[in-house]
Amino acid sequence: MNAHVSLAFPRPGRLWWPVWQRNALVWKKLAWTSVLGNLADPLIYMLGLGYGLGSLLPAVDGVPYILFLAAGTVCASTMNTASFEALYSAFSRMHVQKTWEAILNTPARLDDVLFGELAWAATKSLLSGAAILLVMLGLGLIQSPLALAVLPVILLTGLVFAALGLIVNALAPSYDFFMYYFTLVITPMLLLSGVFFPAAQLPGALQAVAGQLPLAHAVALARPLLLGELPAAVGLHVAALAATGAVAFWIAAILTRRRLLR
């Protein structure tokens, strides 16, 4: 493969859809287990910290802590679900099960496979985020129809973190490699992006860094919507997420081509 082709921006065709369908059919067999698994961790945070720690705290940014935490939890869950799917599940299909190799023996191209994986990971994150929103609605934590606008935010956030995950997937020699990504990237992002406390509490230098993180942009969009308010600088946050996702998917495509097609 020449350098020009290997560096080309991915151009998936219509055959990405069968890749998505294939992953959906496999997931369907364990759908309830998967959904419950994706719900457990964020609900423990939201209910344990929100009601437990929240009862000891004053209002945060003018709202009860449980409401403040709920919006961050939705975004964090989206990030985690998309990341796990684009890392562990995609790696299994690419390296262990050789599913990608089998698909590439059909008319489908690698760009189709990658986009199908990206779309599937984002879909799973959307399902996870929507399930959390339903729980929040049942707990009386959602009282504005603006909360419905969080769904496209969840989808966009899922696409971004799925694309970032596919970069790491292309570099990983084994499952163990993913722990570096979670420890050095995902966990710091979780702590710095305003999920558990306002980013304004951070030192000035960290605030500047935190404000550029994709999870921080997602939280800045989701939190006001869940509180029944319109976010400030919507275009900026959406553009930042879209640009991050596009560049990350491009890099993931280049690295995956080099790994599988060289």
mmCIF file of C-alpha atoms in Angstrom:
data_model
loop_
_atom_site.group_PDB
_atom_site.id
_atom_site.type_symbol
_atom_site.label_atom_id
_atom_site.label_comp_id
_atom_site.label_asym_id
_atom_site.label_seq_id
_atom_site.Cartn_x
_atom_site.Cartn_y
_atom_site.Cartn_z
ATOM 1 C CA MET A 1 0.000 0.000 0.000
ATOM 2 C CA ASN A 2 1.463 3.396 -0.928
ATOM 3 C CA ALA A 3 1.761 6.292 1.490
ATOM 4 C CA HIS A 4 -0.974 8.323 -0.167
ATOM 5 C CA VAL A 5 -3.574 5.597 0.232
ATOM 6 C CA SER A 6 -2.517 4.765 3.807
ATOM 7 C CA LEU A 7 -2.923 8.406 4.862
ATOM 8 C CA ALA A 8 -6.253 8.950 3.118
ATOM 9 C CA PHE A 9 -9.222 9.959 5.238
ATOM 10 C CA PRO A 10 -11.523 6.923 5.629
ATOM 11 C CA ARG A 11 -14.332 6.739 3.093
ATOM 12 C CA PRO A 12 -16.697 3.954 4.166
ATOM 13 C CA GLY A 13 -19.338 2.733 1.761
ATOM 14 C CA ARG A 14 -22.701 1.153 2.423
ATOM 15 C CA LEU A 15 -21.091 -2.103 3.593
ATOM 16 C CA TRP A 16 -20.429 -0.630 7.038
ATOM 17 C CA TRP A 17 -24.079 -1.382 7.801
ATOM 18 C CA PRO A 18 -23.750 -5.215 7.675
ATOM 19 C CA VAL A 19 -20.793 -4.898 10.086
ATOM 20 C CA TRP A 20 -23.008 -2.931 12.467
ATOM 21 C CA GLN A 21 -25.809 -5.487 12.049
ATOM 22 C CA ARG A 22 -23.459 -8.384 12.724
ATOM 23 C CA ASN A 23 -22.306 -6.838 16.010
ATOM 24 C CA ALA A 24 -25.885 -6.003 16.982
ATOM 25 C CA LEU A 25 -27.037 -9.591 16.384
ATOM 26 C CA VAL A 26 -24.249 -10.966 18.569
ATOM 27 C CA TRP A 27 -24.985 -8.415 21.312
ATOM 28 C CA LYS A 28 -28.717 -9.167 21.157
ATOM 29 C CA LYS A 29 -28.124 -12.596 22.683
ATOM 30 C CA LEU A 30 -26.818 -10.996 25.885
ATOM 31 C CA ALA A 31 -28.589 -7.649 25.639
ATOM 32 C CA TRP A 32 -30.125 -7.518 29.115
ATOM 33 C CA THR A 33 -26.911 -8.614 30.802
ATOM 34 C CA SER A 34 -24.979 -6.035 28.846
ATOM 35 C CA VAL A 35 -27.378 -3.205 29.664
ATOM 36 C CA LEU A 36 -27.434 -4.087 33.356
ATOM 37 C CA GLY A 37 -23.652 -4.253 33.388
ATOM 38 C CA ASN A 38 -23.361 -0.838 31.785
ATOM 39 C CA LEU A 39 -25.874 0.580 34.272
ATOM 40 C CA ALA A 40 -24.370 -0.825 37.455
ATOM 41 C CA ASP A 41 -21.252 1.298 37.727
ATOM 42 C CA PRO A 42 -22.795 4.715 36.925
ATOM 43 C CA LEU A 43 -25.809 4.024 39.151
ATOM 44 C CA ILE A 44 -23.560 3.134 42.087
ATOM 45 C CA TYR A 45 -21.772 6.450 41.637
ATOM 46 C CA MET A 46 -24.953 8.427 41.129
ATOM 47 C CA LEU A 47 -26.979 6.906 43.957
ATOM 48 C CA GLY A 48 -24.133 6.268 46.406
ATOM 49 C CA LEU A 49 -22.331 9.566 45.988
ATOM 50 C CA GLY A 50 -25.379 11.568 44.946
ATOM 51 C CA TYR A 51 -27.586 10.681 47.889
ATOM 52 C CA GLY A 52 -24.935 9.610 50.387
ATOM 53 C CA LEU A 53 -22.253 12.258 49.965
ATOM 54 C CA GLY A 54 -24.804 14.705 48.586
ATOM 55 C CA SER A 55 -26.676 14.753 51.886
ATOM 56 C CA LEU A 56 -23.558 16.168 53.532
ATOM 57 C CA LEU A 57 -22.849 18.803 50.888
ATOM 58 C CA PRO A 58 -24.438 22.181 50.202
ATOM 59 C CA ALA A 59 -25.810 22.956 46.757
ATOM 60 C CA VAL A 60 -23.202 22.817 43.989
ATOM 61 C CA ASP A 61 -23.494 25.586 41.423
ATOM 62 C CA GLY A 62 -26.927 26.290 42.833
ATOM 63 C CA VAL A 63 -28.360 22.769 42.469
ATOM 64 C CA PRO A 64 -28.484 19.706 44.760
ATOM 65 C CA TYR A 65 -25.395 17.548 44.389
ATOM 66 C CA ILE A 66 -27.402 14.574 43.090
ATOM 67 C CA LEU A 67 -28.556 16.689 40.139
ATOM 68 C CA PHE A 68 -25.057 18.013 39.535
ATOM 69 C CA LEU A 69 -23.603 14.499 39.597
ATOM 70 C CA ALA A 70 -26.326 12.939 37.441
ATOM 71 C CA ALA A 71 -25.356 14.888 34.316
ATOM 72 C CA GLY A 72 -21.698 14.047 34.739
ATOM 73 C CA THR A 73 -22.569 10.402 35.295
ATOM 74 C CA VAL A 74 -24.440 10.187 31.980
ATOM 75 C CA CYS A 75 -21.412 11.523 30.102
ATOM 76 C CA ALA A 76 -18.943 9.356 32.016
ATOM 77 C CA SER A 77 -21.013 6.252 31.340
ATOM 78 C CA THR A 78 -21.132 7.135 27.644
ATOM 79 C CA MET A 79 -17.351 7.487 27.600
ATOM 80 C CA ASN A 80 -16.804 4.167 29.362
ATOM 81 C CA THR A 81 -19.278 2.186 27.268
ATOM 82 C CA ALA A 82 -17.897 3.458 23.960
ATOM 83 C CA SER A 83 -14.320 2.922 25.138
ATOM 84 C CA PHE A 84 -14.871 -0.656 26.312
ATOM 85 C CA GLU A 85 -16.610 -1.576 23.045
ATOM 86 C CA ALA A 86 -13.938 0.018 20.840
ATOM 87 C CA LEU A 87 -11.173 -1.583 22.889
ATOM 88 C CA TYR A 88 -11.971 -5.005 24.334
ATOM 89 C CA SER A 89 -14.773 -6.051 21.986
ATOM 90 C CA ALA A 90 -13.191 -4.635 18.833
ATOM 91 C CA PHE A 91 -9.807 -6.150 19.736
ATOM 92 C CA SER A 92 -11.455 -9.540 20.162
ATOM 93 C CA ARG A 93 -13.027 -9.270 16.725
ATOM 94 C CA MET A 94 -9.855 -7.936 15.099
ATOM 95 C CA HIS A 95 -7.092 -9.973 16.749
ATOM 96 C CA VAL A 96 -8.494 -12.944 18.667
ATOM 97 C CA GLN A 97 -11.546 -14.124 16.757
ATOM 98 C CA LYS A 98 -10.232 -12.913 13.352
ATOM 99 C CA THR A 99 -13.722 -11.633 12.521
ATOM 100 C CA TRP A 100 -12.334 -8.604 10.712
ATOM 101 C CA GLU A 101 -10.130 -10.857 8.593
ATOM 102 C CA ALA A 102 -13.164 -12.886 7.551
ATOM 103 C CA ILE A 103 -15.149 -9.743 6.703
ATOM 104 C CA LEU A 104 -12.251 -8.404 4.624
ATOM 105 C CA ASN A 105 -12.499 -11.522 2.441
ATOM 106 C CA THR A 106 -15.875 -10.171 1.301
ATOM 107 C CA PRO A 107 -16.381 -7.030 -0.821
ATOM 108 C CA ALA A 108 -16.247 -4.949 2.392
ATOM 109 C CA ARG A 109 -13.159 -2.761 2.841
ATOM 110 C CA LEU A 110 -11.296 -1.924 6.025
ATOM 111 C CA ASP A 111 -12.890 1.548 6.085
ATOM 112 C CA ASP A 112 -16.305 -0.147 6.131
ATOM 113 C CA VAL A 113 -15.269 -2.386 9.027
ATOM 114 C CA LEU A 114 -13.854 0.506 11.036
ATOM 115 C CA PHE A 115 -16.889 2.712 10.512
ATOM 116 C CA GLY A 116 -19.188 -0.171 11.387
ATOM 117 C CA GLU A 117 -17.261 -0.662 14.633
ATOM 118 C CA LEU A 118 -17.353 3.076 15.332
ATOM 119 C CA ALA A 119 -21.093 3.268 14.745
ATOM 120 C CA TRP A 120 -21.765 0.176 16.847
ATOM 121 C CA ALA A 121 -19.737 1.446 19.808
ATOM 122 C CA ALA A 122 -21.593 4.773 19.631
ATOM 123 C CA THR A 123 -24.913 2.919 19.464
ATOM 124 C CA LYS A 124 -24.097 0.937 22.595
ATOM 125 C CA SER A 125 -23.141 4.121 24.407
ATOM 126 C CA LEU A 126 -26.419 5.716 23.309
ATOM 127 C CA LEU A 127 -28.389 2.770 24.683
ATOM 128 C CA SER A 128 -26.473 2.953 27.960
ATOM 129 C CA GLY A 129 -26.962 6.706 28.274
ATOM 130 C CA ALA A 130 -30.655 6.463 27.417
ATOM 131 C CA ALA A 131 -31.129 3.782 30.087
ATOM 132 C CA ILE A 132 -29.554 6.064 32.692
ATOM 133 C CA LEU A 133 -31.828 8.910 31.611
ATOM 134 C CA LEU A 134 -34.837 6.639 32.143
ATOM 135 C CA VAL A 135 -33.622 5.817 35.654
ATOM 136 C CA MET A 136 -33.147 9.522 36.344
ATOM 137 C CA LEU A 137 -36.672 10.182 35.095
ATOM 138 C CA GLY A 138 -38.010 7.501 37.433
ATOM 139 C CA LEU A 139 -36.157 9.091 40.355
ATOM 140 C CA GLY A 140 -37.666 12.464 39.563
ATOM 141 C CA LEU A 141 -34.322 13.974 38.571
ATOM 142 C CA ILE A 142 -35.543 15.095 35.135
ATOM 143 C CA GLN A 143 -38.244 17.711 34.981
ATOM 144 C CA SER A 144 -37.681 19.451 31.641
ATOM 145 C CA PRO A 145 -38.259 18.268 28.045
ATOM 146 C CA LEU A 146 -34.864 19.791 27.224
ATOM 147 C CA ALA A 147 -33.413 16.588 28.665
ATOM 148 C CA LEU A 148 -34.293 14.873 25.368
ATOM 149 C CA ALA A 149 -31.624 17.004 23.708
ATOM 150 C CA VAL A 150 -29.055 15.085 25.759
ATOM 151 C CA LEU A 151 -29.541 12.066 23.460
ATOM 152 C CA PRO A 152 -27.667 13.591 20.483
ATOM 153 C CA VAL A 153 -24.987 14.751 22.930
ATOM 154 C CA ILE A 154 -24.627 11.160 24.120
ATOM 155 C CA LEU A 155 -24.373 9.900 20.542
ATOM 156 C CA LEU A 156 -21.731 12.475 19.595
ATOM 157 C CA THR A 157 -19.768 11.741 22.763
ATOM 158 C CA GLY A 158 -19.947 8.020 22.032
ATOM 159 C CA LEU A 159 -18.571 8.576 18.520
ATOM 160 C CA VAL A 160 -15.657 10.593 19.894
ATOM 161 C CA PHE A 161 -14.602 8.043 22.485
ATOM 162 C CA ALA A 162 -15.180 5.143 20.114
ATOM 163 C CA ALA A 163 -12.785 6.806 17.647
ATOM 164 C CA LEU A 164 -10.212 7.386 20.383
ATOM 165 C CA GLY A 165 -10.584 3.780 21.477
ATOM 166 C CA LEU A 166 -9.982 2.515 17.936
ATOM 167 C CA ILE A 167 -6.633 4.330 17.923
ATOM 168 C CA VAL A 168 -5.549 2.408 21.010
ATOM 169 C CA ASN A 169 -7.019 -0.782 19.573
ATOM 170 C CA ALA A 170 -4.805 -0.425 16.501
ATOM 171 C CA LEU A 171 -1.707 -0.101 18.700
ATOM 172 C CA ALA A 172 -2.490 -2.782 21.285
ATOM 173 C CA PRO A 173 -0.463 -6.007 21.292
ATOM 174 C CA SER A 174 -2.774 -7.543 23.926
ATOM 175 C CA TYR A 175 -5.680 -6.797 26.258
ATOM 176 C CA ASP A 176 -3.264 -5.717 28.995
ATOM 177 C CA PHE A 177 -2.264 -2.698 26.920
ATOM 178 C CA PHE A 178 -5.687 -1.129 27.479
ATOM 179 C CA MET A 179 -4.984 -0.622 31.172
ATOM 180 C CA TYR A 180 -2.455 2.065 30.260
ATOM 181 C CA TYR A 181 -5.146 3.937 28.349
ATOM 182 C CA PHE A 182 -7.669 3.720 31.172
ATOM 183 C CA THR A 183 -5.114 4.661 33.824
ATOM 184 C CA LEU A 184 -3.362 7.470 31.954
ATOM 185 C CA VAL A 185 -6.224 8.910 29.875
ATOM 186 C CA ILE A 186 -9.720 7.854 30.926
ATOM 187 C CA THR A 187 -9.312 8.142 34.705
ATOM 188 C CA PRO A 188 -7.651 11.588 34.666
ATOM 189 C CA MET A 189 -10.301 12.800 32.234
ATOM 190 C CA LEU A 190 -13.007 11.506 34.555
ATOM 191 C CA LEU A 191 -11.539 13.459 37.461
ATOM 192 C CA LEU A 192 -10.777 16.701 35.620
ATOM 193 C CA SER A 193 -13.845 17.191 33.422
ATOM 194 C CA GLY A 194 -16.394 18.373 35.975
ATOM 195 C CA VAL A 195 -18.122 15.041 36.498
ATOM 196 C CA PHE A 196 -17.815 14.894 40.297
ATOM 197 C CA PHE A 197 -17.090 18.534 41.145
ATOM 198 C CA PRO A 198 -16.962 21.867 39.298
ATOM 199 C CA ALA A 199 -13.801 22.263 37.237
ATOM 200 C CA ALA A 200 -13.581 25.799 38.642
ATOM 201 C CA GLN A 201 -12.259 24.223 41.863
ATOM 202 C CA LEU A 202 -9.092 23.137 40.062
ATOM 203 C CA PRO A 203 -5.898 25.228 39.942
ATOM 204 C CA GLY A 204 -5.774 27.642 37.029
ATOM 205 C CA ALA A 205 -3.334 25.608 34.931
ATOM 206 C CA LEU A 206 -5.403 22.446 35.320
ATOM 207 C CA GLN A 207 -8.580 24.348 34.482
ATOM 208 C CA ALA A 208 -7.074 25.372 31.168
ATOM 209 C CA VAL A 209 -6.199 21.767 30.359
ATOM 210 C CA ALA A 210 -9.478 20.344 31.639
ATOM 211 C CA GLY A 211 -11.531 22.726 29.539
ATOM 212 C CA GLN A 212 -10.081 21.224 26.354
ATOM 213 C CA LEU A 213 -10.902 17.614 27.190
ATOM 214 C CA PRO A 214 -13.670 15.972 25.146
ATOM 215 C CA LEU A 215 -15.478 14.775 28.269
ATOM 216 C CA ALA A 216 -15.527 18.349 29.594
ATOM 217 C CA HIS A 217 -17.203 19.537 26.380
ATOM 218 C CA ALA A 218 -19.791 16.767 26.713
ATOM 219 C CA VAL A 219 -20.518 17.655 30.349
ATOM 220 C CA ALA A 220 -20.808 21.356 29.431
ATOM 221 C CA LEU A 221 -23.564 20.432 26.973
ATOM 222 C CA ALA A 222 -25.394 17.772 28.992
ATOM 223 C CA ARG A 223 -25.531 19.366 32.440
ATOM 224 C CA PRO A 224 -27.505 22.516 31.501
ATOM 225 C CA LEU A 225 -29.913 20.493 29.359
ATOM 226 C CA LEU A 226 -30.680 18.108 32.228
ATOM 227 C CA LEU A 227 -31.297 21.133 34.448
ATOM 228 C CA GLY A 228 -33.734 22.593 31.929
ATOM 229 C CA GLU A 229 -31.366 25.266 30.612
ATOM 230 C CA LEU A 230 -29.739 25.960 27.264
ATOM 231 C CA PRO A 231 -25.948 25.443 27.290
ATOM 232 C CA ALA A 232 -23.620 28.356 26.650
ATOM 233 C CA ALA A 233 -21.343 28.225 23.586
ATOM 234 C CA VAL A 234 -23.154 25.236 22.081
ATOM 235 C CA GLY A 235 -21.412 25.616 18.732
ATOM 236 C CA LEU A 236 -17.976 25.638 20.315
ATOM 237 C CA HIS A 237 -18.560 22.464 22.319
ATOM 238 C CA VAL A 238 -20.174 20.607 19.412
ATOM 239 C CA ALA A 239 -17.412 21.679 17.025
ATOM 240 C CA ALA A 240 -14.727 20.593 19.482
ATOM 241 C CA LEU A 241 -16.303 17.159 19.895
ATOM 242 C CA ALA A 242 -16.896 16.726 16.156
ATOM 243 C CA ALA A 243 -13.335 17.763 15.287
ATOM 244 C CA THR A 244 -11.851 15.456 17.926
ATOM 245 C CA GLY A 245 -13.930 12.546 16.666
ATOM 246 C CA ALA A 246 -13.064 13.141 13.008
ATOM 247 C CA VAL A 247 -9.320 13.480 13.610
ATOM 248 C CA ALA A 248 -9.282 10.484 15.956
ATOM 249 C CA PHE A 249 -11.126 8.310 13.420
ATOM 250 C CA TRP A 250 -8.675 9.371 10.701
ATOM 251 C CA ILE A 251 -5.701 8.437 12.901
ATOM 252 C CA ALA A 252 -7.369 5.147 13.842
ATOM 253 C CA ALA A 253 -7.864 4.317 10.165
ATOM 254 C CA ILE A 254 -4.214 5.053 9.319
ATOM 255 C CA LEU A 255 -2.885 2.969 12.194
ATOM 256 C CA THR A 256 -5.265 0.076 11.530
ATOM 257 C CA ARG A 257 -4.350 -0.005 7.835
ATOM 258 C CA ARG A 258 -0.696 -0.164 8.743
ATOM 259 C CA ARG A 259 -1.361 -2.990 11.177
ATOM 260 C CA LEU A 260 -3.612 -5.146 9.012
ATOM 261 C CA LEU A 261 -2.775 -4.284 5.403
ATOM 262 C CA ARG A 262 0.992 -3.873 5.394
#
